[in-house]
CSV table of C-alpha atoms in Angstrom, one decimal:
chain,number,residue,atom,x,y,z
X,1,MET,CA,110.4,103.5,132.2
X,2,HIS,CA,108.4,99.7,134.0
X,3,PHE,CA,109.0,96.6,132.6
X,4,LEU,CA,106.1,94.7,130.6
X,5,ASP,CA,106.7,91.4,128.6
X,6,GLN,CA,103.3,90.2,127.7
X,7,ALA,CA,100.8,92.8,126.3
X,8,LYS,CA,97.3,92.3,124.5
X,9,ILE,CA,96.1,94.6,120.9
X,10,PHE,CA,93.7,94.7,118.5
X,11,VAL,CA,95.2,95.0,114.6
X,12,ARG,CA,93.4,95.7,111.3
X,13,SER,CA,94.3,96.6,108.2
X,14,GLY,CA,92.8,98.9,105.7
X,15,ALA,CA,90.1,98.2,103.5
X,16,GLY,CA,90.4,99.2,99.6
X,17,GLY,CA,88.6,102.1,98.6
X,18,PRO,CA,85.8,101.9,95.6
X,19,GLY,CA,85.8,102.7,92.2
X,20,ALA,CA,84.3,105.3,91.0
X,21,VAL,CA,81.5,106.1,88.4
X,22,SER,CA,82.2,108.4,85.5
X,23,PHE,CA,81.8,109.3,82.3
X,24,ARG,CA,83.7,112.2,80.0
X,25,ARG,CA,81.9,115.2,79.8
X,26,GLU,CA,84.2,116.8,77.3
X,27,LYS,CA,83.1,118.9,74.6
X,28,PHE,CA,83.4,117.7,71.0
X,29,VAL,CA,83.1,114.1,72.4
X,30,GLU,CA,79.8,112.9,71.6
X,31,PHE,CA,80.4,109.2,72.8
X,32,GLY,CA,82.5,109.6,75.4
X,33,GLY,CA,82.4,107.3,77.4
X,34,PRO,CA,83.0,105.6,80.8
X,35,ASP,CA,86.5,106.6,82.7
X,36,GLY,CA,85.9,105.6,86.4
X,37,GLY,CA,89.5,104.8,88.1
X,38,ASP,CA,90.1,101.8,90.7
X,39,GLY,CA,90.0,102.3,94.3
X,40,GLY,CA,93.9,102.6,96.2
X,41,LYS,CA,94.7,99.2,97.7
X,42,GLY,CA,94.2,99.4,101.9
X,43,GLY,CA,97.8,100.5,104.6
X,44,ASP,CA,99.3,96.9,104.8
X,45,VAL,CA,99.8,96.1,109.1
X,46,VAL,CA,103.4,95.5,109.7
X,47,PHE,CA,105.5,94.5,112.8
X,48,GLU,CA,109.2,95.6,112.8
X,49,ALA,CA,111.7,95.1,115.7
X,50,VAL,CA,113.8,98.8,116.5
X,51,PRO,CA,116.8,99.0,118.6
X,52,GLY,CA,116.8,100.5,121.9
X,53,LEU,CA,113.3,99.1,123.1
X,54,ASN,CA,113.4,96.8,126.3
X,55,THR,CA,109.7,96.9,127.6
X,56,LEU,CA,106.5,96.8,125.6
X,57,ILE,CA,105.2,99.2,128.2
X,58,ASP,CA,103.9,101.8,125.1
X,59,PHE,CA,101.1,98.7,124.4
X,60,ARG,CA,99.5,99.0,128.1
X,61,TYR,CA,98.3,103.1,127.2
X,62,THR,CA,97.9,102.2,123.3
X,63,GLN,CA,95.3,98.6,122.1
X,64,HIS,CA,94.3,99.5,119.0
X,65,PHE,CA,96.2,99.7,116.2
X,66,ARG,CA,94.4,100.4,112.1
X,67,ALA,CA,96.1,101.3,108.9
X,68,PRO,CA,94.3,104.1,106.7
X,69,ARG,CA,92.7,102.7,103.9
X,70,GLY,CA,92.1,103.3,100.3
X,71,LYS,CA,91.6,106.1,99.4
X,72,GLY,CA,88.5,106.0,96.3
X,73,GLY,CA,88.6,106.5,92.2
X,74,ALA,CA,88.3,109.1,90.7
X,75,GLY,CA,87.5,110.6,87.0
X,76,SER,CA,89.8,110.5,84.1
X,77,ASN,CA,90.8,106.7,84.7
X,78,ARG,CA,92.2,108.4,87.9
X,79,THR,CA,93.2,105.4,90.2
X,80,GLY,CA,92.8,106.1,94.3
X,81,ALA,CA,95.9,106.4,96.5
X,82,GLY,CA,96.9,103.3,98.4
X,83,GLY,CA,96.7,103.9,102.5
X,84,ASP,CA,100.3,104.1,104.3
X,85,ASP,CA,101.4,100.8,105.8
X,86,LEU,CA,100.9,101.3,109.7
X,87,VAL,CA,104.3,100.2,110.9
X,88,VAL,CA,104.4,99.1,114.8
X,89,LYS,CA,107.7,99.2,116.4
X,90,VAL,CA,108.8,96.4,119.1
X,91,PRO,CA,111.4,95.8,120.8
X,92,VAL,CA,114.0,92.7,119.0
X,93,GLY,CA,112.6,89.1,121.1
X,94,THR,CA,109.4,90.1,120.4
X,95,GLN,CA,107.1,86.8,119.9
X,96,LEU,CA,103.8,87.7,118.1
X,97,LEU,CA,100.7,85.0,119.2
X,98,ALA,CA,97.3,84.4,118.1
X,99,ASP,CA,94.6,84.8,120.5
X,100,ASP,CA,93.5,81.4,120.6
X,101,GLU,CA,94.3,78.5,123.5
X,102,GLU,CA,97.4,77.6,122.1
X,103,ARG,CA,98.6,80.3,121.5
X,104,THR,CA,100.0,80.4,118.2
X,105,LEU,CA,103.5,81.4,117.0
X,106,LEU,CA,102.8,83.7,114.0
X,107,ALA,CA,106.5,85.5,114.1
X,108,ASP,CA,109.6,85.9,116.2
X,109,LEU,CA,111.6,89.5,115.7
X,110,THR,CA,115.2,87.9,116.6
X,111,LYS,CA,116.8,90.6,114.7
X,112,VAL,CA,116.8,94.4,114.2
X,113,GLY,CA,115.3,95.8,111.4
X,114,GLU,CA,113.2,92.6,111.3
X,115,ARG,CA,109.8,93.3,109.4
X,116,VAL,CA,107.0,90.4,109.0
X,117,THR,CA,103.5,91.8,107.3
X,118,LEU,CA,101.0,90.1,109.6
X,119,LEU,CA,97.8,91.2,107.8
X,120,ARG,CA,97.3,92.8,104.4
X,121,GLY,CA,95.1,95.5,103.2
X,122,GLY,CA,92.4,95.3,101.2
X,123,LEU,CA,92.4,95.7,97.1
X,124,GLY,CA,91.0,98.9,96.1
X,125,GLY,CA,87.2,98.2,94.5
X,126,ARG,CA,86.8,98.3,90.4
X,127,GLY,CA,85.5,101.6,88.5
X,128,ASN,CA,83.4,101.3,86.0
X,129,ALA,CA,86.0,101.3,83.1
X,130,SER,CA,87.1,98.5,83.7
X,131,TYR,CA,83.4,96.6,83.0
X,132,LYS,CA,83.4,98.5,79.7
X,133,THR,CA,82.7,95.5,77.0
X,134,SER,CA,81.7,95.7,72.9
X,135,THR,CA,77.6,94.8,74.4
X,136,ASN,CA,78.2,97.2,77.8
X,137,ARG,CA,79.3,100.8,76.5
X,138,ALA,CA,77.7,102.8,79.1
X,139,PRO,CA,78.5,100.4,82.9
X,140,ARG,CA,77.1,101.9,85.8
X,141,GLN,CA,78.3,99.0,88.1
X,142,HIS,CA,81.1,99.6,90.2
X,143,GLN,CA,82.8,97.6,93.2
X,144,THR,CA,83.8,99.0,97.1
X,145,GLY,CA,87.2,98.0,98.1
X,146,ILE,CA,87.7,94.6,99.8
X,147,PRO,CA,87.8,95.2,103.6
X,148,GLY,CA,90.7,94.5,105.0
X,149,GLU,CA,92.0,92.1,108.0
X,150,GLU,CA,91.6,92.8,111.7
X,151,MET,CA,92.4,89.8,115.1
X,152,TRP,CA,93.4,90.6,118.5
X,153,VAL,CA,97.3,89.4,118.9
X,154,TRP,CA,99.4,88.6,122.2
X,155,LEU,CA,102.6,90.4,122.4
X,156,ARG,CA,105.8,88.2,124.2
X,157,LEU,CA,108.8,90.1,124.8
X,158,LYS,CA,112.0,87.0,125.5
X,159,LEU,CA,114.9,89.1,126.1
X,160,LEU,CA,118.3,88.4,124.2
X,161,ALA,CA,121.0,87.8,126.2
X,162,ASP,CA,124.0,85.2,126.4
X,163,VAL,CA,123.5,84.0,129.7
X,164,GLY,CA,120.6,83.8,132.0
X,165,LEU,CA,120.9,83.7,135.5
X,166,LEU,CA,118.7,81.2,137.8
X,167,GLY,CA,118.7,80.2,141.8
X,168,LEU,CA,115.9,80.5,144.4
X,169,PRO,CA,115.2,83.4,146.2
X,170,ASN,CA,117.5,85.6,148.0
X,171,ALA,CA,120.7,83.3,146.2
X,172,GLY,CA,122.6,86.5,145.1
X,173,LYS,CA,121.7,86.8,141.4
X,174,SER,CA,121.2,91.1,142.0
X,175,THR,CA,123.7,91.6,143.6
X,176,PHE,CA,126.0,89.2,141.3
X,177,LEU,CA,124.6,91.1,138.5
X,178,ASN,CA,125.4,94.8,140.0
X,179,SER,CA,129.4,93.4,140.5
X,180,VAL,CA,130.5,92.5,137.3
X,181,SER,CA,127.9,94.9,134.9
X,182,ASN,CA,126.8,98.0,134.6
X,183,ALA,CA,123.4,96.8,135.9
X,184,SER,CA,121.9,98.8,139.4
X,185,ALA,CA,119.6,96.3,140.1
X,186,LYS,CA,117.6,96.4,143.5
X,187,VAL,CA,118.9,93.9,146.4
X,188,GLY,CA,117.5,93.2,149.7
X,189,ASP,CA,117.8,90.9,152.6
X,190,TYR,CA,114.4,89.2,151.6
X,191,PRO,CA,113.1,87.1,149.1
X,192,PHE,CA,111.5,88.4,145.8
X,193,THR,CA,113.5,92.1,145.9
X,194,THR,CA,113.9,91.2,142.2
X,195,LEU,CA,110.2,91.4,140.4
X,196,ARG,CA,111.3,92.2,136.8
X,197,PRO,CA,114.2,90.5,134.9
X,198,GLN,CA,116.7,92.7,134.8
X,199,LEU,CA,119.8,92.9,132.2
X,200,GLY,CA,123.6,93.9,132.5
X,201,VAL,CA,126.4,94.0,130.1
X,202,VAL,CA,129.9,92.3,131.1
X,203,ARG,CA,133.0,93.4,130.1
X,204,HIS,CA,135.9,90.7,130.6
X,205,LYS,CA,139.2,90.9,129.4
X,206,GLY,CA,138.7,92.4,126.1
X,207,ARG,CA,135.1,90.2,125.7
X,208,GLU,CA,131.6,91.3,125.8
X,209,PHE,CA,128.1,89.2,127.2
X,210,VAL,CA,125.0,90.0,128.2
X,211,VAL,CA,123.7,88.9,131.5
X,212,ALA,CA,119.9,88.8,132.3
X,213,ASP,CA,118.4,88.2,135.8
X,214,ILE,CA,115.1,87.1,136.2
X,215,PRO,CA,112.9,86.7,139.9
X,216,GLY,CA,114.0,84.0,141.9
X,217,LEU,CA,112.1,80.6,141.8
X,218,ILE,CA,111.0,78.3,144.2
X,219,GLU,CA,109.5,74.8,144.3
X,220,GLY,CA,106.1,74.3,142.3
X,221,ALA,CA,107.0,77.6,140.7
X,222,ALA,CA,105.2,75.5,136.7
X,223,GLU,CA,101.8,75.3,138.5
X,224,GLY,CA,102.3,78.9,139.6
X,225,ALA,CA,103.4,79.2,143.1
X,226,GLY,CA,105.6,82.9,143.8
X,227,VAL,CA,106.0,84.5,140.9
X,228,GLY,CA,105.7,81.3,138.8
X,229,ASP,CA,107.7,80.5,136.1
X,230,ARG,CA,106.6,82.9,133.9
X,231,PHE,CA,109.8,84.8,133.2
X,232,LEU,CA,111.5,81.9,132.1
X,233,GLY,CA,110.9,82.5,129.0
X,234,HIS,CA,113.8,85.5,129.3
X,235,VAL,CA,116.4,82.7,129.7
X,236,GLU,CA,115.1,80.3,126.5
X,237,ARG,CA,117.2,82.2,123.8
X,238,THR,CA,120.2,81.7,126.4
X,239,ARG,CA,123.7,80.0,125.4
X,240,LEU,CA,124.7,79.6,128.9
X,241,LEU,CA,122.8,79.0,132.4
X,242,LEU,CA,124.7,80.2,135.7
X,243,HIS,CA,123.0,78.5,138.1
X,244,LEU,CA,123.5,80.4,142.0
X,245,VAL,CA,123.2,78.6,145.3
X,246,ASP,CA,123.2,80.6,147.9
X,247,GLY,CA,126.0,79.1,150.7
X,248,SER,CA,124.3,80.2,153.7
X,249,ALA,CA,121.3,78.3,153.2
X,250,GLU,CA,120.5,75.1,155.4
X,251,ASP,CA,120.6,72.5,151.8
X,252,PRO,CA,122.5,74.3,149.3
X,253,LEU,CA,122.6,70.7,147.2
X,254,GLU,CA,118.0,70.9,147.9
X,255,ALA,CA,118.2,74.4,146.2
X,256,TRP,CA,120.3,73.3,143.4
X,257,ARG,CA,117.9,70.4,142.8
X,258,VAL,CA,114.5,72.2,143.3
X,259,VAL,CA,115.5,75.1,140.6
X,260,ARG,CA,116.7,72.0,138.9
X,261,ASP,CA,113.3,70.5,138.7
X,262,GLU,CA,111.3,73.3,137.8
X,263,LEU,CA,113.4,73.6,134.5
X,264,GLY,CA,112.3,70.1,133.8
X,265,SER,CA,108.9,71.0,134.3
X,266,TYR,CA,109.1,74.2,132.6
X,267,GLY,CA,110.5,72.2,129.3
X,268,ALA,CA,111.0,74.4,126.1
X,269,GLY,CA,114.6,73.0,126.3
X,270,LEU,CA,116.0,75.0,129.2
X,271,ALA,CA,116.9,71.9,131.2
X,272,ASP,CA,119.7,71.0,128.5
X,273,LYS,CA,121.4,74.0,127.9
X,274,PRO,CA,124.9,74.4,129.5
X,275,GLU,CA,125.2,75.1,132.6
X,276,LEU,CA,127.5,76.8,135.3
X,277,ILE,CA,127.4,76.6,139.0
X,278,ALA,CA,128.0,79.9,141.6
X,279,LEU,CA,128.2,78.8,145.0
X,280,THR,CA,127.5,82.2,146.7
X,281,LYS,CA,127.8,83.8,150.1
X,282,ALA,CA,131.1,81.9,150.1
X,283,ASP,CA,132.6,84.6,152.7
X,284,LEU,CA,130.4,83.3,155.3
X,285,LEU,CA,131.3,80.2,155.7
X,286,ASP,CA,134.3,78.9,157.3
X,287,VAL,CA,137.1,76.7,155.2
X,288,LYS,CA,135.9,73.6,156.1
X,289,GLN,CA,131.7,74.4,155.6
X,290,ARG,CA,133.2,76.0,152.0
X,291,ALA,CA,135.3,73.1,150.9
X,292,LYS,CA,132.3,70.6,151.8
X,293,ILE,CA,129.4,71.9,150.1
X,294,VAL,CA,131.4,72.1,147.0
X,295,LYS,CA,132.4,69.2,146.9
X,296,ALA,CA,128.9,67.9,147.8
X,297,LEU,CA,127.6,69.9,144.4
X,298,GLU,CA,130.3,68.5,142.0
X,299,LYS,CA,129.6,65.1,143.0
X,300,GLU,CA,125.5,66.0,142.9
X,301,THR,CA,126.0,68.1,139.7
X,302,GLY,CA,129.3,66.6,137.4
X,303,ALA,CA,130.4,69.4,137.1
X,304,ARG,CA,132.7,72.1,139.2
X,305,ALA,CA,131.4,74.5,141.3
X,306,TYR,CA,132.9,78.0,141.8
X,307,PRO,CA,132.8,79.6,145.2
X,308,ILE,CA,132.3,83.6,145.3
X,309,SER,CA,131.2,86.8,147.5
X,310,ALA,CA,130.3,89.5,144.7
X,311,PRO,CA,129.9,92.4,147.9
X,312,LEU,CA,133.8,90.9,148.2
X,313,GLU,CA,134.7,90.3,144.6
X,314,GLU,CA,136.3,87.2,145.6
X,315,GLY,CA,136.7,84.5,143.2
X,316,MET,CA,135.1,86.3,140.1
X,317,GLU,CA,138.2,86.4,138.0
X,318,PRO,CA,137.7,82.1,137.6
X,319,LEU,CA,134.0,82.1,136.8
X,320,LEU,CA,134.2,84.9,134.9
X,321,ASP,CA,137.2,83.3,132.6
X,322,ALA,CA,134.4,79.9,132.5
X,323,VAL,CA,131.8,81.7,131.3
X,324,ILE,CA,133.8,83.5,128.0
X,325,GLN,CA,135.5,80.0,127.3
X,326,ARG,CA,131.9,78.1,127.7
X,327,LEU,CA,130.6,81.2,125.5
X,328,GLY,CA,133.1,80.2,123.1
X,329,ALA,CA,132.4,76.8,122.8
X,330,SER,CA,129.0,77.2,122.4
X,331,ALA,CA,128.8,79.4,119.6
X,332,GLU,CA,131.9,77.0,118.1
X,333,ASP,CA,129.0,74.0,118.2
X,334,ASP,CA,126.3,76.7,117.1
X,335,ARG,CA,128.2,77.5,113.9
X,336,LEU,CA,129.0,73.3,113.6
X,337,GLU,CA,125.4,72.7,113.3
X,338,ALA,CA,124.5,76.1,111.5
X,339,ALA,CA,127.4,74.6,108.8
X,340,ASP,CA,126.0,70.7,108.5
X,341,GLU,CA,122.6,72.1,108.2
X,342,ARG,CA,123.3,74.1,105.3
X,343,SER,CA,123.3,72.1,101.7
X,344,TRP,CA,126.2,70.9,100.1
X,345,SER,CA,127.7,73.0,96.7
X,346,PRO,CA,130.7,72.8,94.8
X,347,LEU,CA,131.2,76.5,95.5
């Protein structure tokens, strides 16, 4: 299945059904009077987040969605049937954006089963029975149904993960993901092997967390260089960033600075997220080189750097322990922040 994280679709809600013009035609009823019923309401357009989906590829082939219109009214004061709602199923983490220059956010579906009604169906038209008055005993006017609403809308998927992997191309992110999770990301000895985000579930010491791997960043990604910073949206929702620095690079410290500069240029609070640093390919370095690079990274970043070798599974234990610890601290901070925002109550 191909991964697609953006799609543009057209949606239209159903129009209301027309009201009926009808009169009673029963035997022995001399002055039957009007009995035309109202039309039915058109169907709404509803978006629902469902489990089991992790791509928007279906919307590449089906781009137009129209809800059914309401049925027309009938005699004997019968109201027309309403049109069924059109439910568009999307992956959890999908954002609905308006088709304008600012890409205005319309809705953000972050929970399984969460629903949002984007467009309301048109109301049904009035039948001639509703126009009857003491001076207008036999009205022949009726109302057509109100048209439905329509619009183009952008869908943007932001994967939900606990940890986001960052680093320059060929820093070993896919190798790390394959080593610690059930993922099977493609690994190559050339840059930009990863062209689309990957997810993996890590199980460590009785805990589970989801890791997201995105294509590597290069200098100028914020201006569109390389694959650009488009995929950084997939780590916006993460609670922790795991920054992998290639220990075999000419200047690992500069590699860390390049990625951090791109995070700052991208914005969206990524530069302020908690970060762990791992020095990859540590098995290619001798003890003296490794210690020198680790010391330089720790001095520059003010945080501990973890030398690891994913293929040999060296140094993975302390790094995963640190991830679990930071995730626990982040969850506690979120809980306390939510408690502070909650209004006071004596109960």
